[in-house]
mmCIF file of C-alpha atoms in Angstrom:
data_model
loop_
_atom_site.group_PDB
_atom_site.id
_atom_site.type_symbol
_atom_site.label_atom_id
_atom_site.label_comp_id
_atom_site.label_asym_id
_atom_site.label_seq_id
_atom_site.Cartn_x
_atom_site.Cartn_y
_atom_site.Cartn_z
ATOM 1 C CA UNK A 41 0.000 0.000 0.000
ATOM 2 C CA UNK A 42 1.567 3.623 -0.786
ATOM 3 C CA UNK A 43 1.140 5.351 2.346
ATOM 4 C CA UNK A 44 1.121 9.430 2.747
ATOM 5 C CA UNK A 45 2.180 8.727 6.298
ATOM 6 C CA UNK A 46 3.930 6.929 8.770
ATOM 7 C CA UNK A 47 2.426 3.164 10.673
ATOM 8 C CA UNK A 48 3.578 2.528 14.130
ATOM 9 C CA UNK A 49 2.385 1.031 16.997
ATOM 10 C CA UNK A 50 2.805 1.016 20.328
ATOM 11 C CA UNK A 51 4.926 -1.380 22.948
ATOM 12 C CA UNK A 52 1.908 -2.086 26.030
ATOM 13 C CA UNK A 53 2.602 -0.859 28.880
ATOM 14 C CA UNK A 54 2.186 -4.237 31.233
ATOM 15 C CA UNK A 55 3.888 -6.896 28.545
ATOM 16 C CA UNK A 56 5.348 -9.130 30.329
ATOM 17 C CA UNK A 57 9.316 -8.418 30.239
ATOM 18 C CA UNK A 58 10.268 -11.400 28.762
ATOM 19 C CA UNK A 59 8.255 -10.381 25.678
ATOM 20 C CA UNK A 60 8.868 -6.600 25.856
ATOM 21 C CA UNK A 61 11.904 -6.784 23.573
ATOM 22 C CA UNK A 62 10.415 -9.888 20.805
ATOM 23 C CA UNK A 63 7.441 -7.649 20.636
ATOM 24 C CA UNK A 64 9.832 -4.964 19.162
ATOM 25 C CA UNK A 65 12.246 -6.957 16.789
ATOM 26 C CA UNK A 66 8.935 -8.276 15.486
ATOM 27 C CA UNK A 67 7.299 -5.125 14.301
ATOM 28 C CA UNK A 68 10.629 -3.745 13.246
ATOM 29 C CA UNK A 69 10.567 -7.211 10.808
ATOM 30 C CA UNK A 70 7.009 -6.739 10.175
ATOM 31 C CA UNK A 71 7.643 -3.069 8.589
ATOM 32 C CA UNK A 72 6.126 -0.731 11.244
ATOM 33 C CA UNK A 73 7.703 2.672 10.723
ATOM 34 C CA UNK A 74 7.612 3.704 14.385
ATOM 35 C CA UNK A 75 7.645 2.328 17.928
ATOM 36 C CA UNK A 76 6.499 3.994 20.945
ATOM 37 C CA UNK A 77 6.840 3.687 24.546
ATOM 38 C CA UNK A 78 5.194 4.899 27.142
ATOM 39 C CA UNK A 79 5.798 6.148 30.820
ATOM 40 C CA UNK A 80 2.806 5.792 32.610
ATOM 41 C CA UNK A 81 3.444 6.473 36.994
ATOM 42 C CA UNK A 82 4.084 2.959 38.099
ATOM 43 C CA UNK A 83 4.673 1.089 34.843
ATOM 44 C CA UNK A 84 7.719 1.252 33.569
ATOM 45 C CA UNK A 85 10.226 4.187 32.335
ATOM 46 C CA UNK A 86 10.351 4.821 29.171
ATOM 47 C CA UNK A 87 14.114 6.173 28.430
ATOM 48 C CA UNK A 88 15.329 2.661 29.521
ATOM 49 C CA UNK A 89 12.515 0.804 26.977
ATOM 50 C CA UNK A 90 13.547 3.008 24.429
ATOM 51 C CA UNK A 91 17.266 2.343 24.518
ATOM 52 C CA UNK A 92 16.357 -1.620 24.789
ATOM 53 C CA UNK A 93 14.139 -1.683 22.038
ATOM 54 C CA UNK A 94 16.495 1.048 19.749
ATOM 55 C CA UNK A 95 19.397 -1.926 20.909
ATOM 56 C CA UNK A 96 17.495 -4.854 19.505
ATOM 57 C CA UNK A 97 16.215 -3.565 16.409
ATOM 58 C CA UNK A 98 17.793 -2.648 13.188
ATOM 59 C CA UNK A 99 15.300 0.100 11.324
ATOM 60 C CA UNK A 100 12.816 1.057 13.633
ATOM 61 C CA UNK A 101 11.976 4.970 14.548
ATOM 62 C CA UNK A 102 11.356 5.104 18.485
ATOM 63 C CA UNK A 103 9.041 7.574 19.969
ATOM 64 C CA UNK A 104 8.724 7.792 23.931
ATOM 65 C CA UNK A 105 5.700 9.148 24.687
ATOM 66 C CA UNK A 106 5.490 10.659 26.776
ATOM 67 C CA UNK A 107 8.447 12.216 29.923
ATOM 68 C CA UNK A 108 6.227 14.316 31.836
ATOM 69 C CA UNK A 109 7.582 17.446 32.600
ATOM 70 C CA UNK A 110 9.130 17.811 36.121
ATOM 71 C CA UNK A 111 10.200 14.592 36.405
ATOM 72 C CA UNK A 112 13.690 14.759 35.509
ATOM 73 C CA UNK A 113 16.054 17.655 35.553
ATOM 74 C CA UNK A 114 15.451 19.470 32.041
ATOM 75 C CA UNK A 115 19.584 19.206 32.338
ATOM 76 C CA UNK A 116 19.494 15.604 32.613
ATOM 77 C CA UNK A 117 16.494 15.210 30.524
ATOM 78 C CA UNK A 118 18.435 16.410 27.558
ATOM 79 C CA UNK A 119 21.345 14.314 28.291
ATOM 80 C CA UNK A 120 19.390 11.228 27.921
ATOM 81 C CA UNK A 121 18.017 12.276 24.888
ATOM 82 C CA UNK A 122 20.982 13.253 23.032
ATOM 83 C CA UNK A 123 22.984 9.994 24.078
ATOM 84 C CA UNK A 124 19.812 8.189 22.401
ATOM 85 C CA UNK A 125 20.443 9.922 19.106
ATOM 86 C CA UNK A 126 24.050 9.692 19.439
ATOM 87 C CA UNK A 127 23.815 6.254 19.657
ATOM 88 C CA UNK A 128 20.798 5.226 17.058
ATOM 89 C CA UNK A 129 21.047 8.121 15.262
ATOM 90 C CA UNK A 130 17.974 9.465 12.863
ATOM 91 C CA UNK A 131 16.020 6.775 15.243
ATOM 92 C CA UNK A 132 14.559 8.603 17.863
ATOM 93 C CA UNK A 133 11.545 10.977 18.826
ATOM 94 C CA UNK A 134 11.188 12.473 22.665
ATOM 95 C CA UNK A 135 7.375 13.356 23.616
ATOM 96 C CA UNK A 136 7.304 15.610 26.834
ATOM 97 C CA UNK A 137 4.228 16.557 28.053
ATOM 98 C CA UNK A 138 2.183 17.848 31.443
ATOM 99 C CA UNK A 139 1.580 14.391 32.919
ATOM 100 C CA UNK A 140 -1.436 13.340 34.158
ATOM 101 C CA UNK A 141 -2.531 16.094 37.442
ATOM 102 C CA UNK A 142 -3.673 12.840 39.406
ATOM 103 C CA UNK A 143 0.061 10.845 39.007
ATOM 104 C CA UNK A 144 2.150 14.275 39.173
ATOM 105 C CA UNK A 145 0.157 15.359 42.132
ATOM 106 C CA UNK A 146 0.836 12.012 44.028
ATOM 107 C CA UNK A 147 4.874 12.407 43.509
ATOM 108 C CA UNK A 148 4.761 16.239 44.041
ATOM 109 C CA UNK A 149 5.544 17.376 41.160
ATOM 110 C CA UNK A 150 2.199 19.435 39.658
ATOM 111 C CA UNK A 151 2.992 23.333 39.345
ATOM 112 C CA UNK A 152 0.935 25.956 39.679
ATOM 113 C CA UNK A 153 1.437 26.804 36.095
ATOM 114 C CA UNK A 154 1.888 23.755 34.141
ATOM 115 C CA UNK A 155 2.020 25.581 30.999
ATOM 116 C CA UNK A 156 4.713 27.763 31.847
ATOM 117 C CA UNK A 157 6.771 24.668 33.490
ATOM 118 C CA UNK A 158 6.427 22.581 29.667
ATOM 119 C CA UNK A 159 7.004 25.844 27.237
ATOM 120 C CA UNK A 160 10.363 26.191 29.663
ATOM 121 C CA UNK A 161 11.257 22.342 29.927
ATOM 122 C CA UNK A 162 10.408 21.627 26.172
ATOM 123 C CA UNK A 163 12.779 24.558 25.168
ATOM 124 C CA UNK A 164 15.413 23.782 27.478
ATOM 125 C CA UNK A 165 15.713 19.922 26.417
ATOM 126 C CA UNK A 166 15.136 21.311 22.710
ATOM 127 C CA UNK A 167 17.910 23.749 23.036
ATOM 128 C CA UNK A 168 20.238 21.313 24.580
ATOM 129 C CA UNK A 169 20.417 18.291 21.931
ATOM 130 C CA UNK A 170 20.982 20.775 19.568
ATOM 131 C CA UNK A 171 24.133 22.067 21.096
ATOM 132 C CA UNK A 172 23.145 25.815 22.411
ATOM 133 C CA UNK A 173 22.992 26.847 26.318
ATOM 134 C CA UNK A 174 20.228 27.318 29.123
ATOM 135 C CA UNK A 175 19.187 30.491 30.751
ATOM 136 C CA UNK A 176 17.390 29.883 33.804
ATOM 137 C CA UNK A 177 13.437 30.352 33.270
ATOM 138 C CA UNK A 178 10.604 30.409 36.494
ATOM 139 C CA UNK A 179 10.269 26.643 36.854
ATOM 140 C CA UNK A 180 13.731 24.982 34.926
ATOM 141 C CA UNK A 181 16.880 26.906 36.982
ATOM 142 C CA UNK A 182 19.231 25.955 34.413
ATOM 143 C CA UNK A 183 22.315 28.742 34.970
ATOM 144 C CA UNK A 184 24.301 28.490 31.125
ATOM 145 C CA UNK A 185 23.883 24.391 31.246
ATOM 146 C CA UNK A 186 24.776 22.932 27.732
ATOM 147 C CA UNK A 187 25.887 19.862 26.751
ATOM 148 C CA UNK A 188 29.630 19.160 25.681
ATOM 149 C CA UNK A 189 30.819 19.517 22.158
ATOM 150 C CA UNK A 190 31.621 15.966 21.742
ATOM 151 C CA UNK A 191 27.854 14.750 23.070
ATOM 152 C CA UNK A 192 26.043 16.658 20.941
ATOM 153 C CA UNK A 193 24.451 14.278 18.349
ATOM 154 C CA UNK A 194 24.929 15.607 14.945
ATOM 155 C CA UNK A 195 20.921 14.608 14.178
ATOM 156 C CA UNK A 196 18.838 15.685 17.380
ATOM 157 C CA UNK A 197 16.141 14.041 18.162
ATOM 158 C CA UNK A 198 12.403 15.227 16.974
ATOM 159 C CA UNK A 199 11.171 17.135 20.304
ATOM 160 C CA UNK A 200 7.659 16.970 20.661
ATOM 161 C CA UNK A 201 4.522 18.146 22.688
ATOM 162 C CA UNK A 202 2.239 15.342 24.408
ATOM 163 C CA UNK A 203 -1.122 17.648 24.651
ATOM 164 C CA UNK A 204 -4.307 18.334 24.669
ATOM 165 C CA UNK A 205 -6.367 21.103 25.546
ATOM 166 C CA UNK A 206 -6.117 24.827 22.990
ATOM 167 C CA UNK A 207 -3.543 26.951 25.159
ATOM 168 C CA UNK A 208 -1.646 23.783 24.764
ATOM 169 C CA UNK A 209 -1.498 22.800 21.166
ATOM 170 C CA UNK A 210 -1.040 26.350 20.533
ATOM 171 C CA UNK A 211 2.577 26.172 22.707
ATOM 172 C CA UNK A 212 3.150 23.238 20.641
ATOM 173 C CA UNK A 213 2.888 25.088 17.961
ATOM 174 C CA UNK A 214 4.992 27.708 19.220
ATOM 175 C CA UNK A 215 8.268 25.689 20.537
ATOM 176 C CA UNK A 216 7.861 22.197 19.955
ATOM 177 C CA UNK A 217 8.965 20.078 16.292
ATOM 178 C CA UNK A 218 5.351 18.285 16.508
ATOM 179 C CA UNK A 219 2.401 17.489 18.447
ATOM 180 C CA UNK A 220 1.544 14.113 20.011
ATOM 181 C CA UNK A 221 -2.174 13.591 20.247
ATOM 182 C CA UNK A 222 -3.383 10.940 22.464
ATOM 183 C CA UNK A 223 -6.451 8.265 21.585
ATOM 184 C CA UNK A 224 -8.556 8.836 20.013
ATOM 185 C CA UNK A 225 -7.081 10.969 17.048
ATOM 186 C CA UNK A 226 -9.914 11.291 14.815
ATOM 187 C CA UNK A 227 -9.743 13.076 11.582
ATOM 188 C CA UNK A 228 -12.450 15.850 13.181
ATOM 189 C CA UNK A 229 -9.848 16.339 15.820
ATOM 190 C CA UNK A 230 -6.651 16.151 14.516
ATOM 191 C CA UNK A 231 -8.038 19.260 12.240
ATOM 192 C CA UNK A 232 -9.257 20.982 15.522
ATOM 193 C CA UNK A 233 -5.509 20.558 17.112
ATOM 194 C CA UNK A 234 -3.900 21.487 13.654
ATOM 195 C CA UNK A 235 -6.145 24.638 13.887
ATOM 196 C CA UNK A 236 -4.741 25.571 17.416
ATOM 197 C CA UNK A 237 -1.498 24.694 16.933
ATOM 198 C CA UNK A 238 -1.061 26.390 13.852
ATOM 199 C CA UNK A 239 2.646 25.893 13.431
ATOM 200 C CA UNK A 240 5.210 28.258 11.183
ATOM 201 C CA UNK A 241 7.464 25.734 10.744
ATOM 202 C CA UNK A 242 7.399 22.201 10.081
ATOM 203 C CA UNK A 243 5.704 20.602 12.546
ATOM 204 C CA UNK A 244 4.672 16.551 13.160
ATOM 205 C CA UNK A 245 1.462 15.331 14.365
ATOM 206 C CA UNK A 246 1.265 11.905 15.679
ATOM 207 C CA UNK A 247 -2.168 10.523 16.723
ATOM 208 C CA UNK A 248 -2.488 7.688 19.032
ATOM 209 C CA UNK A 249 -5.671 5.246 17.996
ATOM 210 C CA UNK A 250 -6.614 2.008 19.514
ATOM 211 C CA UNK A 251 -6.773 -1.026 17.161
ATOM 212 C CA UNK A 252 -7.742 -4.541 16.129
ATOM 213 C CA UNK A 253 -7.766 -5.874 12.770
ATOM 214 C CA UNK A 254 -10.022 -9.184 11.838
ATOM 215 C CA UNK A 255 -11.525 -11.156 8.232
ATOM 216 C CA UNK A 256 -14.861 -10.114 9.978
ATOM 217 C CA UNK A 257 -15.157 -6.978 11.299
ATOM 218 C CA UNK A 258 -17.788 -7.390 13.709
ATOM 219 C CA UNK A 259 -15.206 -9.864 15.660
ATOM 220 C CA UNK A 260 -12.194 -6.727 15.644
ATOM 221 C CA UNK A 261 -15.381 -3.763 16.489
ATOM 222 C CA UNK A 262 -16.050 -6.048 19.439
ATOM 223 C CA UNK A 263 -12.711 -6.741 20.381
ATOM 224 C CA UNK A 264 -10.959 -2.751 20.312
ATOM 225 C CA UNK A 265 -14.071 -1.755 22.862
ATOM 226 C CA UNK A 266 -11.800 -3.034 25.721
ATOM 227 C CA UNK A 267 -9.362 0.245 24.624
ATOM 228 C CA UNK A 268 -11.906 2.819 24.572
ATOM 229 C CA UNK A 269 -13.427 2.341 27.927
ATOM 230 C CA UNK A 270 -11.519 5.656 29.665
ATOM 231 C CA UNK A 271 -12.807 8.111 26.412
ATOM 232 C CA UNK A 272 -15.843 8.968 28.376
ATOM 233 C CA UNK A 273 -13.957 10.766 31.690
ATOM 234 C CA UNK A 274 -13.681 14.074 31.697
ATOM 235 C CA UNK A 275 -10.169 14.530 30.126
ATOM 236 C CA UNK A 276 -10.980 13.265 26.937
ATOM 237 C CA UNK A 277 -13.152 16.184 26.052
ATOM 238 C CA UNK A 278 -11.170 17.925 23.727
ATOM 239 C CA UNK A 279 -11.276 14.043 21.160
ATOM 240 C CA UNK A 280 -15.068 14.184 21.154
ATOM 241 C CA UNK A 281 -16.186 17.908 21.348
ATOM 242 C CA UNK A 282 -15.234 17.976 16.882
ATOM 243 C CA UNK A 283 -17.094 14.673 16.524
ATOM 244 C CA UNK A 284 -21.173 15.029 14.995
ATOM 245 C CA UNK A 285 -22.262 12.797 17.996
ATOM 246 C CA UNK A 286 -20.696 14.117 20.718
ATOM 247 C CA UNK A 287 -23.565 15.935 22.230
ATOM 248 C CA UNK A 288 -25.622 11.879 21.975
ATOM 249 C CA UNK A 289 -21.990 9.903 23.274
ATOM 250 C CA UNK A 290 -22.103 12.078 26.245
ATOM 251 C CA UNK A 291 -25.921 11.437 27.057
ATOM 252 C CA UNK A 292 -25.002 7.844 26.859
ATOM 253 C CA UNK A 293 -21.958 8.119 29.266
ATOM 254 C CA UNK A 294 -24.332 10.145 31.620
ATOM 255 C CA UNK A 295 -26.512 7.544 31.247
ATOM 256 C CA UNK A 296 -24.117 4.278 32.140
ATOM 257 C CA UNK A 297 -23.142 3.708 35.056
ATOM 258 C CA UNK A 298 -20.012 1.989 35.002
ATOM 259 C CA UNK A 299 -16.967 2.532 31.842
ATOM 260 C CA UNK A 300 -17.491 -1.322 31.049
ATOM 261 C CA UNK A 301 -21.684 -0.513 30.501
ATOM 262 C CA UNK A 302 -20.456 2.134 28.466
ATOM 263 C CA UNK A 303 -18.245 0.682 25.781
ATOM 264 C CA UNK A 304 -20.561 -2.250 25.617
ATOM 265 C CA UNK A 305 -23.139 -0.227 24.752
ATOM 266 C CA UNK A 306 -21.293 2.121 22.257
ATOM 267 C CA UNK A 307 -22.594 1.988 18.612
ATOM 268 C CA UNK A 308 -20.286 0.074 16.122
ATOM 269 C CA UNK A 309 -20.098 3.230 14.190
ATOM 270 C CA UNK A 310 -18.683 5.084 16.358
ATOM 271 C CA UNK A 311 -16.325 2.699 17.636
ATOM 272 C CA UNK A 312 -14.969 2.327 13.729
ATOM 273 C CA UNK A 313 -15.220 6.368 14.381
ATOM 274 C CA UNK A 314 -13.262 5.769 17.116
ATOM 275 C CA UNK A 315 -10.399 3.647 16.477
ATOM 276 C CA UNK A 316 -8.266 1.879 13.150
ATOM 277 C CA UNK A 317 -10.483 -1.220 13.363
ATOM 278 C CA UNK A 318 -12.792 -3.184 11.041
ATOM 279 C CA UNK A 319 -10.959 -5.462 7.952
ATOM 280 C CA UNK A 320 -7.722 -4.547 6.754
ATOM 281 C CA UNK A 321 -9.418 -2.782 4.158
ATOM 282 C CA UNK A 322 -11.484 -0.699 6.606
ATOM 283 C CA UNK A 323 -8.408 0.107 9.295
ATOM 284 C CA UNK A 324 -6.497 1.195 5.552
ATOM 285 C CA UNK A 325 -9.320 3.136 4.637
ATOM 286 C CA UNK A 326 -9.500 4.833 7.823
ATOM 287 C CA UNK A 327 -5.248 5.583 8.262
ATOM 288 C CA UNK A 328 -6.150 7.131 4.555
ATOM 289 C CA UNK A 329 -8.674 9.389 5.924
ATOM 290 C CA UNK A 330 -6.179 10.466 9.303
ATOM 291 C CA UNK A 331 -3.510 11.219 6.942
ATOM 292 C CA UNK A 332 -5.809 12.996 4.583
ATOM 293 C CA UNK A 333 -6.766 15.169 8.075
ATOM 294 C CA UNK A 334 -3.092 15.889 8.394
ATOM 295 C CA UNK A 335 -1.708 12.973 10.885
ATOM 296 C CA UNK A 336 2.097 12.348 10.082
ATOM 297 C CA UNK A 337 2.285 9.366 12.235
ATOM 298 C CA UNK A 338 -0.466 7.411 12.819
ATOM 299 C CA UNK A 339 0.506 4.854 15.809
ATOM 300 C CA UNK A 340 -1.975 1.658 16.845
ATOM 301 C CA UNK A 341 -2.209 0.320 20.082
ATOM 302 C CA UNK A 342 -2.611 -3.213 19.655
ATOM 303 C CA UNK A 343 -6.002 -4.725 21.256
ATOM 304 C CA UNK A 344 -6.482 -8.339 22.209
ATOM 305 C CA UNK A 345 -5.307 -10.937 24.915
ATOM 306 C CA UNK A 346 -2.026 -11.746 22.938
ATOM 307 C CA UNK A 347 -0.188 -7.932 21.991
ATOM 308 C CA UNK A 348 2.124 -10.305 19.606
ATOM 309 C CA UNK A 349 -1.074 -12.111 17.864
ATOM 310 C CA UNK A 350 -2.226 -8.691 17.543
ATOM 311 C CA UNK A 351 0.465 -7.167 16.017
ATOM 312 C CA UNK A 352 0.638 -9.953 13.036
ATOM 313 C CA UNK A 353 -2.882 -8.943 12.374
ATOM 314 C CA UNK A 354 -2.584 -4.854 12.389
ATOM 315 C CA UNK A 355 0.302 -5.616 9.554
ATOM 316 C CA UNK A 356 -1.935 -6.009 7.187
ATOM 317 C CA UNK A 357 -2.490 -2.891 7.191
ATOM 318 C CA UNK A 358 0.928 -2.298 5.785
#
């Protein structure tokens, strides 16, 4: 299939470690473009999956996604991400974002202006893989920190912006080198957060979409509902408010009384609407229609009981 995009998909969070790195020398064989990792508060960290998975593969692009802000030292921050490109160079994307309030709040690490504290930290770790020096800011104290000469990589790694609300994409659009947009990324919002981003230099969008690939689509509708049960919680908002049913999917979240009533009882339309899923021919269909929206990387999370059966399946797609 000629593509107009990137495919990747994404490592889950809770494999167990003895698959972690098959999982990604088999979508680097399969032909995946990109692999992403997360760090999610009590999972696992994602600098150390990427650098496994970058050391076991052979093509692969790498995307963490996402470092939440305040975490690390912006100083130190950097440093891991330039050693990543010096080492697998032209391989590797960082994603920095707010984190979720609930985790950052519960390690102490929520400011009272989380906008200013990513425009500051995404600059700062921006600035230093490329080679240039830190002035300190209001939340990252960095006092003329660069990084020596001789560990600067000579292709720095894509910095990007894990966001989501308007004030948000727009600083993306501002300082970052793209936006990552988190499940779902439909082609109604990935327009809306092109709109407030509105970039003046090249910028990459990569949208995050739940997915399951079958021969009959009813059995891969049925089986990506597991992925979709957060959408209805508050933060997801700014995914459904572009969507022509939003005002009827939140009546019917009102309405259920648990997440698991609620994704059973979700219309198979709007789950297709809502993830890559259907045939192979209906999850290309529907990358075809993201990229067409202006998604540069469109990355699946793979749904079933066996992430490795899964991927085989979302190939064909490829």
């Amino acid at each position: 299939m000629s593509r107009s995009g990137s495919v990747g998909v994404m490592l889950p969070r809770d494999l167990a470690p003895s698959r972690v790195l098959p999982f990604a020398r088999r979508a680097d064989e399969l032909g995946f473009d990109e692999l992403w990792v997360v760090e999610d508060l009590g999972f696992r960290g994602g600098i150390a999956q990427a650098a496994a998975v970058l050391a076991v593969t052979e093509r692969i692009r790498v995307g963490i996604g996402l470092l939440p802000a305040g975490a690390r030292n912006a100083a130190f921050a950097g440093m891991e991400a330039a050693t990543l490109a010096q080492l697998f160079p032209g391989r590797v994307d960082i994603g920095i974002g707010h984190g979720m309030p609930g985790w950052m709040r519960s390690v102490g690490e929520w400011p009272a202006s989380p906008l200013t504290l990513l425009e500051e930290y995404l600059g700062a770790v921006t600035a230093l893989v490329r080679g240039e020096s830190v002035e300190p800011g209001e939340y990252v104290r960095l006092d003329g920190v660069s990084l020596e000469a001789a560990c600067v990589p000579d292709d720095p790694p894509r910095v990007l912006a894990g966001v989501r609300g308007p004030r948000s994409l727009a600083l993306s659009g501002r300082v970052a080198d793209g936006t990552v947009l988190a499940e779902p990324t439909t082609p109604e919002y990935a327009r809306a957060a092109l709109a407030h981003i509105d970039a003046s230099r090249p910028h990459r969008l990569v949208g995050y979409n739940v997915a399951a690939v079958h021969a009959d689509a009813s059995v891969a509708i049925d089986a990506v509902r597991a992925g979709l049960e957060w959408i209805g919680e508050p933060d997801w908002a700014p995914h459904l408010a572009p969507l022509p049913f939003a005002a009827e999917f939140a009546a019917l979240r009102r309405e259920c009384g648990s997440r698991e009533e609620f994704v059973r009882r979700l219309p198979a339309e709007w789950v297709r609407q809502l993830a890559v899923t259907g045939t192979a021919e209906d999850a290309k269909a529907r990358l075809a229609e993201l990229f067409a929206a202006g998604v540069d990387s469109a990355v699946l999370f793979p749904i079933g009981p066996d992430p490795s059966a899964a991927i085989e399946e979302l190939a064909a797609v490829l």
